[in-house]
Short mmCIF file of C-alpha atoms in Angstrom, two decimals:
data_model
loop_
_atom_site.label_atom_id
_atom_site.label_comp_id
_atom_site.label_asym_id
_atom_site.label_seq_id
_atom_site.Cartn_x
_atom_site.Cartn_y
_atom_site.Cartn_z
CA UNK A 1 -4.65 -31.85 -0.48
CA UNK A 2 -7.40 -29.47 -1.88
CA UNK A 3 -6.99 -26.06 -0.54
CA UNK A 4 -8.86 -22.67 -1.20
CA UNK A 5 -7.31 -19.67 -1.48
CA UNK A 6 -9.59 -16.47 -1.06
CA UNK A 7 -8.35 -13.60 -2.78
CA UNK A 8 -6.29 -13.70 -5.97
CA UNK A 9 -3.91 -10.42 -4.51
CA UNK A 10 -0.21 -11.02 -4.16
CA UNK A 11 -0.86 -12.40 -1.14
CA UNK A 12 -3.46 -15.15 -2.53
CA UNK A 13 -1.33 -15.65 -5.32
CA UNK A 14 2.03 -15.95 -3.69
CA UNK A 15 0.52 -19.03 -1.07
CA UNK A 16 -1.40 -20.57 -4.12
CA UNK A 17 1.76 -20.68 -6.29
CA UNK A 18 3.65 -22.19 -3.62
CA UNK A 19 1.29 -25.06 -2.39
CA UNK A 20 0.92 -26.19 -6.08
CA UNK A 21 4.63 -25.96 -6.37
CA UNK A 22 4.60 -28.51 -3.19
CA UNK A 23 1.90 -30.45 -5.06
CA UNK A 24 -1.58 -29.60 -4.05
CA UNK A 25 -4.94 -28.78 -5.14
CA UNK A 26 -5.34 -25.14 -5.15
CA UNK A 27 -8.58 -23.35 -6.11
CA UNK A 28 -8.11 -19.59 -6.15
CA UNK A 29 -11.36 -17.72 -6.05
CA UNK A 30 -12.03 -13.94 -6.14
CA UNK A 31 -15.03 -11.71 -6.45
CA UNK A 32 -13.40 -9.03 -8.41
CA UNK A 33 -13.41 -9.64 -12.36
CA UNK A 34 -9.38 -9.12 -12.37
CA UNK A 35 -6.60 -10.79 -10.79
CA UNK A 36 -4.06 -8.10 -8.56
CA UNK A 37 -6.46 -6.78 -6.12
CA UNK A 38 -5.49 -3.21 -6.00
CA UNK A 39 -2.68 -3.41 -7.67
CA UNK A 40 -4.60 -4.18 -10.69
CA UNK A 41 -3.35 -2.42 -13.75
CA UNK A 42 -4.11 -2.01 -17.67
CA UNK A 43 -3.60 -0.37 -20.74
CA UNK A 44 -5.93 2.63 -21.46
CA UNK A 45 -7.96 1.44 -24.49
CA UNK A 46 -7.50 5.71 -25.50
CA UNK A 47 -4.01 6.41 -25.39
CA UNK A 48 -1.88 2.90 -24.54
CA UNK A 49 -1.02 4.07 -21.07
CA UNK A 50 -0.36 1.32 -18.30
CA UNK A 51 -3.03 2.69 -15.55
CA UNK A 52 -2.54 1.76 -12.01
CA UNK A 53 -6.27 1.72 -11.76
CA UNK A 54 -6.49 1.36 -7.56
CA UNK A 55 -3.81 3.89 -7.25
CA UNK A 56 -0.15 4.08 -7.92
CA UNK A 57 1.92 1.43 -7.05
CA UNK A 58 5.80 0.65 -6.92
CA UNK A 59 8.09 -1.91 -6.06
CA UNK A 60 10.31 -1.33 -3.48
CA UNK A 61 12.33 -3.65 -1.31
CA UNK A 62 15.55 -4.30 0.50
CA UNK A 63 15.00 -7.93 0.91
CA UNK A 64 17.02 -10.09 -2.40
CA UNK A 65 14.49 -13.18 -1.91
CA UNK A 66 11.48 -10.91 -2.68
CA UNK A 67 13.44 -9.77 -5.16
CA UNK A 68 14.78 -12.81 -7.21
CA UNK A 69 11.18 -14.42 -6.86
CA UNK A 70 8.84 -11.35 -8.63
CA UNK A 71 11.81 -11.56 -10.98
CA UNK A 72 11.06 -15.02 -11.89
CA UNK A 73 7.58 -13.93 -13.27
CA UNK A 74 8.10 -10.43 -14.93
CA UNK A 75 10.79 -8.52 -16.41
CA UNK A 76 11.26 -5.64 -13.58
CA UNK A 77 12.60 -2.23 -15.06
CA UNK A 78 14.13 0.47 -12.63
CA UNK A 79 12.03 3.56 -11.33
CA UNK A 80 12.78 5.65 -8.54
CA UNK A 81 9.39 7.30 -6.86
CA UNK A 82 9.34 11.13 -6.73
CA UNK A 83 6.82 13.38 -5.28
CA UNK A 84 5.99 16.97 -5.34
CA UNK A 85 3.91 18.80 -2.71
CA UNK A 86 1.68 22.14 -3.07
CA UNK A 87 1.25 24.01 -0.04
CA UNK A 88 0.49 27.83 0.16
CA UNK A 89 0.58 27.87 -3.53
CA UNK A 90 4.39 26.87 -3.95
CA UNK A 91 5.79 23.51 -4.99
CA UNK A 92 8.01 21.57 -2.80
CA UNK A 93 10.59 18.91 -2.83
CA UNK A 94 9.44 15.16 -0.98
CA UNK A 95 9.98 13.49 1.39
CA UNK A 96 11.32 16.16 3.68
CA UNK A 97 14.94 17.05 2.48
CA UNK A 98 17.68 19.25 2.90
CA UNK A 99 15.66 21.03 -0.11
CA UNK A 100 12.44 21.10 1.68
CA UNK A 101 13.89 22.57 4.66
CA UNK A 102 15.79 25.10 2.50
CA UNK A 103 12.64 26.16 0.28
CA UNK A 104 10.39 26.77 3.27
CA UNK A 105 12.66 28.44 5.82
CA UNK A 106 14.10 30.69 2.52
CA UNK A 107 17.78 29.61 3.78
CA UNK A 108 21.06 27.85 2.32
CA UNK A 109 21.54 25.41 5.12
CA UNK A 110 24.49 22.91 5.30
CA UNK A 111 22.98 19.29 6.33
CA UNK A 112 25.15 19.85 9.77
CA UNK A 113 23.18 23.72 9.97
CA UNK A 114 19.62 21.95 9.03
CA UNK A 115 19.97 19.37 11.28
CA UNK A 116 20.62 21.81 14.05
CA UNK A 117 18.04 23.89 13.02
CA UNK A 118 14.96 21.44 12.72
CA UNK A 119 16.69 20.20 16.13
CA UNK A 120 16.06 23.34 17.81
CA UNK A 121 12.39 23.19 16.22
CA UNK A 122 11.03 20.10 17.30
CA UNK A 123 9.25 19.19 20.30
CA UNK A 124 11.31 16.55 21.96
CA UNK A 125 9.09 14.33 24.23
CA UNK A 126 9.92 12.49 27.93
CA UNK A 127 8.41 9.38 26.77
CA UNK A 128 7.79 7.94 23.03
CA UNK A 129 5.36 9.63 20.91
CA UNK A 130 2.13 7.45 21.04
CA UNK A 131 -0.09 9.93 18.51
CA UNK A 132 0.95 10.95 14.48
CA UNK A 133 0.78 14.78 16.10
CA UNK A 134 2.88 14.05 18.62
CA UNK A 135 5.60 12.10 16.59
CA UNK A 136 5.51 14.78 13.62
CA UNK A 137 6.17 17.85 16.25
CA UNK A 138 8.72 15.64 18.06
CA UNK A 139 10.65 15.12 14.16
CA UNK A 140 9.97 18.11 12.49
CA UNK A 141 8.74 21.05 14.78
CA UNK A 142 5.38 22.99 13.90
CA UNK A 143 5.80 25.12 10.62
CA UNK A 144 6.71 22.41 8.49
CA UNK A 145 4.35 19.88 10.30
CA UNK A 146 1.38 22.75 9.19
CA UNK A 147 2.87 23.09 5.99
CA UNK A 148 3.23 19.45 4.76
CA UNK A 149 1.24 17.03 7.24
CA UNK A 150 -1.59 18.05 9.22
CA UNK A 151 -4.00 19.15 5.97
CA UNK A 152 -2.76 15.88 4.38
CA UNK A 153 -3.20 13.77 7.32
CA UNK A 154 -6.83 15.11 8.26
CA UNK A 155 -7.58 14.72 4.18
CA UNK A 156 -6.36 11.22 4.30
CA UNK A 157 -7.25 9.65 7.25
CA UNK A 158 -10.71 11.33 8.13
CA UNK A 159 -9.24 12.27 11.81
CA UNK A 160 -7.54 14.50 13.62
CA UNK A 161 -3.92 13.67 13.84
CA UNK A 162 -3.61 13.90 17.48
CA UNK A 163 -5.91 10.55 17.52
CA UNK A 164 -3.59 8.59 14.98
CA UNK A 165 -0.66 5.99 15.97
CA UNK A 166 2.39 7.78 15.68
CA UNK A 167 3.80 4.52 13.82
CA UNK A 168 2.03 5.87 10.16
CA UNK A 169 4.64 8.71 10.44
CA UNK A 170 7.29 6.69 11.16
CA UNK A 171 7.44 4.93 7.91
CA UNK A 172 8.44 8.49 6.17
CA UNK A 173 11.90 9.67 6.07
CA UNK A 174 13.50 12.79 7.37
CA UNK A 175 16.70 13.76 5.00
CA UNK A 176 19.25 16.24 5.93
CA UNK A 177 20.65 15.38 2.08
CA UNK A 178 19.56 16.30 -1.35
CA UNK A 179 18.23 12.82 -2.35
CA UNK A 180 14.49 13.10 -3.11
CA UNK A 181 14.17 10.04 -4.29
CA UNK A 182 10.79 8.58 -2.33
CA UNK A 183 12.26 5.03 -1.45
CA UNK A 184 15.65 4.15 0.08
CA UNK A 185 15.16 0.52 -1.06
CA UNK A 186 18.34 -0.85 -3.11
CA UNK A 187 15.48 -2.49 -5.45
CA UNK A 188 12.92 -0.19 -6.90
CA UNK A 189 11.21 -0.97 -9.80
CA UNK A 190 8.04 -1.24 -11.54
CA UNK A 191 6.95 -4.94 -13.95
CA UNK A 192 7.30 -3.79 -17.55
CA UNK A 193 3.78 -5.59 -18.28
CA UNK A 194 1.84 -4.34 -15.31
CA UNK A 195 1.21 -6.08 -11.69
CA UNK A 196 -2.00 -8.00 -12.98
CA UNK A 197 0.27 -9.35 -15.73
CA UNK A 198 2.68 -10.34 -13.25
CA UNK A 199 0.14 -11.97 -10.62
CA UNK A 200 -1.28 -13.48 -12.93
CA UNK A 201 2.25 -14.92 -14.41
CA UNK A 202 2.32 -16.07 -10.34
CA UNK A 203 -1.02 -17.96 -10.80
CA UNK A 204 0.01 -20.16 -14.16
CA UNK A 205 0.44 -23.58 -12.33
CA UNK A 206 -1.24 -26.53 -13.46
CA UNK A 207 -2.18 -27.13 -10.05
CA UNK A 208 -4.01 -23.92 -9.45
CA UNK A 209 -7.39 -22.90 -10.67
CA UNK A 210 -8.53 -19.60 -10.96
CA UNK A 211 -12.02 -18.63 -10.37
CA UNK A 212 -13.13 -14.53 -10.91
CA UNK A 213 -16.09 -12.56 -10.06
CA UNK A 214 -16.88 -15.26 -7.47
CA UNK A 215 -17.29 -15.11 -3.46
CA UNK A 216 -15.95 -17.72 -1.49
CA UNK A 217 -19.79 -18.25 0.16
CA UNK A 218 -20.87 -19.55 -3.53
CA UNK A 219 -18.17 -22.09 -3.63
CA UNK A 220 -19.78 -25.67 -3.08
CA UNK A 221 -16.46 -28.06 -3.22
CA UNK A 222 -15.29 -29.47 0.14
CA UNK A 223 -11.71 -28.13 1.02
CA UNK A 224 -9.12 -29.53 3.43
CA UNK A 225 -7.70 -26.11 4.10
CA UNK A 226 -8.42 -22.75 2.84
CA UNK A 227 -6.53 -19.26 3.14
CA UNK A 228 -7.94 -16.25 3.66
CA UNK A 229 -6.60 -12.91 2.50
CA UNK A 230 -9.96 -10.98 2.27
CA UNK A 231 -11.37 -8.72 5.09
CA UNK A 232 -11.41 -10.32 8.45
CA UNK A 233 -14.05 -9.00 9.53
CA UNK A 234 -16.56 -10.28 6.75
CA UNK A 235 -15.03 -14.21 7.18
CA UNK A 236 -17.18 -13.95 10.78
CA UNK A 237 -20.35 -11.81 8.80
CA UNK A 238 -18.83 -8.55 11.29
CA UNK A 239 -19.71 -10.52 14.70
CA UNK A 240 -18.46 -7.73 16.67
CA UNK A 241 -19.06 -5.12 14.51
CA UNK A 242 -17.16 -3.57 11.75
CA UNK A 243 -13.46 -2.93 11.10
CA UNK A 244 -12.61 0.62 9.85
CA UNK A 245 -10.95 1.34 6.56
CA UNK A 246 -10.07 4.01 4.27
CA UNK A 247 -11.49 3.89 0.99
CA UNK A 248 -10.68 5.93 -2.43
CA UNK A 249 -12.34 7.13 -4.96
CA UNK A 250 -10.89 9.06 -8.23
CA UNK A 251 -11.37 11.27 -10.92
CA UNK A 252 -9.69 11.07 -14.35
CA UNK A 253 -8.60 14.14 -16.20
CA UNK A 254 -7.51 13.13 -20.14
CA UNK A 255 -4.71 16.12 -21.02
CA UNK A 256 -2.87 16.31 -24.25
CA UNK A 257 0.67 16.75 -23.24
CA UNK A 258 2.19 16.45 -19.80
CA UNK A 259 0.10 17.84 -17.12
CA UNK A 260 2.23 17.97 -14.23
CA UNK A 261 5.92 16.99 -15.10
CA UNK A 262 6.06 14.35 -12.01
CA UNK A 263 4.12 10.77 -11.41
CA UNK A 264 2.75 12.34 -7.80
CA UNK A 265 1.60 15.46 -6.81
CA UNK A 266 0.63 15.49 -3.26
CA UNK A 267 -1.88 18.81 -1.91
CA UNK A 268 -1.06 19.40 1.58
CA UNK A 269 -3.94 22.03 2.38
CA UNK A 270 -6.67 21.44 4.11
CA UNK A 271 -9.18 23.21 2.01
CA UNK A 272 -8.00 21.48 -1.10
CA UNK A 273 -10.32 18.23 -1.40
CA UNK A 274 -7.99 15.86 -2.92
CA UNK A 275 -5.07 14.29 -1.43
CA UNK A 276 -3.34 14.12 -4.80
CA UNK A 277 -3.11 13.66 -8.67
CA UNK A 278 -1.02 10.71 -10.44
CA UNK A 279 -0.12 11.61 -14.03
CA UNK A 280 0.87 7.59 -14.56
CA UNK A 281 2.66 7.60 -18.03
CA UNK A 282 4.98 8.80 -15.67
CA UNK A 283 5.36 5.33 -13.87
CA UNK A 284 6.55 4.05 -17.14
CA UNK A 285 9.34 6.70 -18.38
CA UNK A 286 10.63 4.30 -20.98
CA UNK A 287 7.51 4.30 -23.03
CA UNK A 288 6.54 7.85 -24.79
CA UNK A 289 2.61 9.34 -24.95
CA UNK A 290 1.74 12.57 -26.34
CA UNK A 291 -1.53 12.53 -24.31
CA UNK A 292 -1.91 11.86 -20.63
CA UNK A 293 -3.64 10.49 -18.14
CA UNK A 294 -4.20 11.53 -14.50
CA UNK A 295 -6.51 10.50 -11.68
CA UNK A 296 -7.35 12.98 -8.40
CA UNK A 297 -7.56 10.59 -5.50
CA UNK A 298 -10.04 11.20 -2.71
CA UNK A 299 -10.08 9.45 0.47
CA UNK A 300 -12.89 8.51 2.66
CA UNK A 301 -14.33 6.01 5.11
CA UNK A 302 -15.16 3.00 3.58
CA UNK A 303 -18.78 1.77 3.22
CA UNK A 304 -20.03 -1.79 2.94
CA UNK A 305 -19.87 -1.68 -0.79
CA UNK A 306 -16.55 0.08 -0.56
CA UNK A 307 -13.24 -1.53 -1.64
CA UNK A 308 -11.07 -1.14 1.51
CA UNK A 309 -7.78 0.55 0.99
CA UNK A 310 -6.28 1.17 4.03
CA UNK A 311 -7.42 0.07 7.50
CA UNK A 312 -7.37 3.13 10.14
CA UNK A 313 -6.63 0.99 13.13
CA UNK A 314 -7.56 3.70 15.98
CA UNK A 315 -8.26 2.31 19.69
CA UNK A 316 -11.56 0.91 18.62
CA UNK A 317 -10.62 -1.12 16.03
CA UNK A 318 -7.86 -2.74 18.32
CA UNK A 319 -10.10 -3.47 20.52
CA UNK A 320 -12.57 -5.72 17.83
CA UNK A 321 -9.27 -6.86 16.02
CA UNK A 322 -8.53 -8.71 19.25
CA UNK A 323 -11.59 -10.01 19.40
CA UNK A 324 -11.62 -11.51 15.92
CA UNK A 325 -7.61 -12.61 16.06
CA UNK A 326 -9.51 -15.05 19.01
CA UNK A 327 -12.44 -15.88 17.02
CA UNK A 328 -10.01 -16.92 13.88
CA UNK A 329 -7.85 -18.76 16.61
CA UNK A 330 -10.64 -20.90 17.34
CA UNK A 331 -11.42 -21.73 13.79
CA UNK A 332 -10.05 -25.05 12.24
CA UNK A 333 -8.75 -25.20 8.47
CA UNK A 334 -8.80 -21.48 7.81
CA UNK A 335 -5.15 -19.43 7.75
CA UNK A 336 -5.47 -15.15 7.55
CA UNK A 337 -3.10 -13.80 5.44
CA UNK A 338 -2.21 -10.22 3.79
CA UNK A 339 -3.54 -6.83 4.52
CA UNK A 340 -7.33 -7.30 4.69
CA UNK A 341 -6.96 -10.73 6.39
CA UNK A 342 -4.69 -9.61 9.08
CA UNK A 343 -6.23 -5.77 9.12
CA UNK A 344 -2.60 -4.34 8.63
CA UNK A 345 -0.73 -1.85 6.28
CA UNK A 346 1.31 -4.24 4.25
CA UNK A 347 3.90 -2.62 1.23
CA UNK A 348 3.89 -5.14 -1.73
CA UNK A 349 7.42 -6.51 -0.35
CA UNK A 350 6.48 -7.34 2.94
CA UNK A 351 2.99 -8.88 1.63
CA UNK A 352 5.19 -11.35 -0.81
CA UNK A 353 7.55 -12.46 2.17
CA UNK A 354 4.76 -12.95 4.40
CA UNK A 355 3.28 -15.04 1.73
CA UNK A 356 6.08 -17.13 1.01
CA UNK A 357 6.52 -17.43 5.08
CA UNK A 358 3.41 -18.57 5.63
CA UNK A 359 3.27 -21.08 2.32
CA UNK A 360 6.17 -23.00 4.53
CA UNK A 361 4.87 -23.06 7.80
CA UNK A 362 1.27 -24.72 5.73
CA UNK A 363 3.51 -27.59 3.83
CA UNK A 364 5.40 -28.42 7.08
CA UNK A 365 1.94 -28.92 8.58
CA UNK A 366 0.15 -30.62 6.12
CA UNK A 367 3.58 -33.18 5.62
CA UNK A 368 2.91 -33.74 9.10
CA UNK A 369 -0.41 -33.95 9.53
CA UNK A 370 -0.55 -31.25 12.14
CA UNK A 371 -3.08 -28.30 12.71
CA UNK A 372 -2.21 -25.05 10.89
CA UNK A 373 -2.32 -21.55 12.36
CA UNK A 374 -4.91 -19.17 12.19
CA UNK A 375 -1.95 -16.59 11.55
CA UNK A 376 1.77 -17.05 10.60
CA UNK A 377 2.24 -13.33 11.51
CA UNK A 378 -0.11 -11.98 13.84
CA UNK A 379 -2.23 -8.91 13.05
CA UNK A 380 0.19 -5.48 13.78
#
């Protein structure tokens, strides 16, 4: 069968490699000039440093078939994420640890005493916290949610917390321990050779073509099936109107020597206008640079020309996401897939599994001559 893959991410790459494993035709077309998405990295023609180039990213997972399979196409060396945070001119320990808790309430609490303490802080709530506000005061009480997360949050998401799910601050961890490492995954780890070296290790089939700085609209083959891992919103030209998303932009600083003495540096103020700075020969502590490399991120809303980082998903957008999850329900041959194509925040692990998930449920289908999904996993 000849299938199209849009999008040559880990999520395009991951179905592509699969269905040519199973034996079909896959062409994999993407409009960027790189394969990775935004993951894409590459050596700094300057100074030899690997640059995460859309931002930094690491490997994290708990699940051992994610695990064994990017381990089939790159040699994955060990890293543990840690962050610093600048707020009121100090540096502090992240995620929120015993340390934290210590360094901004100038005490020498026991994890049993800290515990207590933030306890007797927070804002406990009758029912579950719907907003990020609501869900930080309910964790963490107000002086360190003004300290560490409302400047941040406003920075980085363009709106006032109070209007934000609460789930975005659920996926950060409260420690009553010393452990500041970022991720509690038992796999952490970053590919020795870059992600673009390692998706496009993933995309080396003979049955997979791979097409760059190309659109799927300029494609003139006839296709049996095709994936779909770009922006959801753009496969029905933004019917009922556009989906919101966050969008980045950065600005390099070249330093000789080590700028910062951690990969990320977060700036919790509010009248700070970055969100942070990424010193990335830091992301790869077995090689050695005298010079370095950094990048100040900026967030903003993403325009049409924008690449779309992060989708905002605020009431509005649920309400045309449900619209468009019925639109793509009623179209035949075409399967949504990863972050853009399902309009959800997706870590690298969870984009991989979904991948491979949805790769099955397509061969079982096409063996048996029945109708694929729009979605394998719907839009969350």
């Amino acid at each position: 069968m000849k299938i199209l893959v849009v999008g040559a991410g880990f999520s395009g790459a991951v179905v592509a490699r699969s269905l040519a494993e199973a034996g079909h035709d896959i062409l994999v077309v993407d409009e960027r000039p790189t394969p990775a998405g935004n993951c894409h990295t590459a050596r700094d023609a300057k100074t030899g440093i690997m640059l995460h180039l859309h931002g930094p990213h690491i490997f994290h997972t708990g699940n051992a078939r994610v695990w064994d399979y990017v381990r089939r196409f790159a040699e994955m060396v060990p890293y543990r994420h840690r962050v610093k945070a600048q707020a009121g001119g100090r540096v502090y320990s992240l995620p929120i640890n015993l340390h934290t808790i210590n360094q901004v309430f100038e005490a020498a609490m026991t994890p049993d005493q800290a515990r207590a303490f933030i306890a007797a802080k927070s804002r406990p709530t009758e029912v579950a916290p719907r907003s990020f506000k609501d869900q930080a005061l309910a964790m963490v009480g107000d002086q360190i949610y003004r300290a560490f997360l409302d400047g941040y949050t406003r920075k980085q998401w363009g709106v006032d917390p109070s209007a934000l799910p609460a789930a975005i601050l659920k996926r950060l961890p409260l420690r009553f321990s010393y452990d500041d490492s970022y991720f509690d995954h038992p796999h952490q780890a970053i590919p020795r050779d870059g992600y673009t070296d390692l998706v496009t290790q993933i995309l080396d089939h003979p049955g997979v073509e791979l097409r760059l700085g190309l659109r799927s609209e300029a494609v003139a083959d006839d296709f049996a099936h095709t994936v779909y891992s770009g922006p959801l919103d753009r496969y029905f030209d933004g019917a009922f109107g556009r989906l919101s998303y966050r969008t980045l932009d950065f600005e390099r600083i070249d330093h000789q020597g080590d700028y910062q003495g951690v990969a990320v540096m977060n700036y919790c103020d509010a009248d700070v206008p970055f969100t942070r700075i990424s010193e990335h020969k830091h992301f790869a502590p077995w090689e050695r640079f005298d010079q370095s490399v950094c990048f100040r991120e900026f967030s903003r809303d993403c325009g049409p020309g924008d690449s779309p980082y992060y989708p905002l998903r605020l009431a509005d957008d649920d309400r045309l996401l449900s619209k468009y999850v019925e639109r793509a329900k009623q179209t035949e041959a075409v399967t949504f897939v990863g972050r853009l194509g399902t309009y959800s925040y997706l870590d690298m692990d969870v984009a991989i599994l979904r991948a491979l998930e949805t790769a099955e449920v397509l061969k079982t289908c096409f063996a048996g001559g029945l109708p694929a999904p729009a979605f394998v996993h719907a839009p969350i």
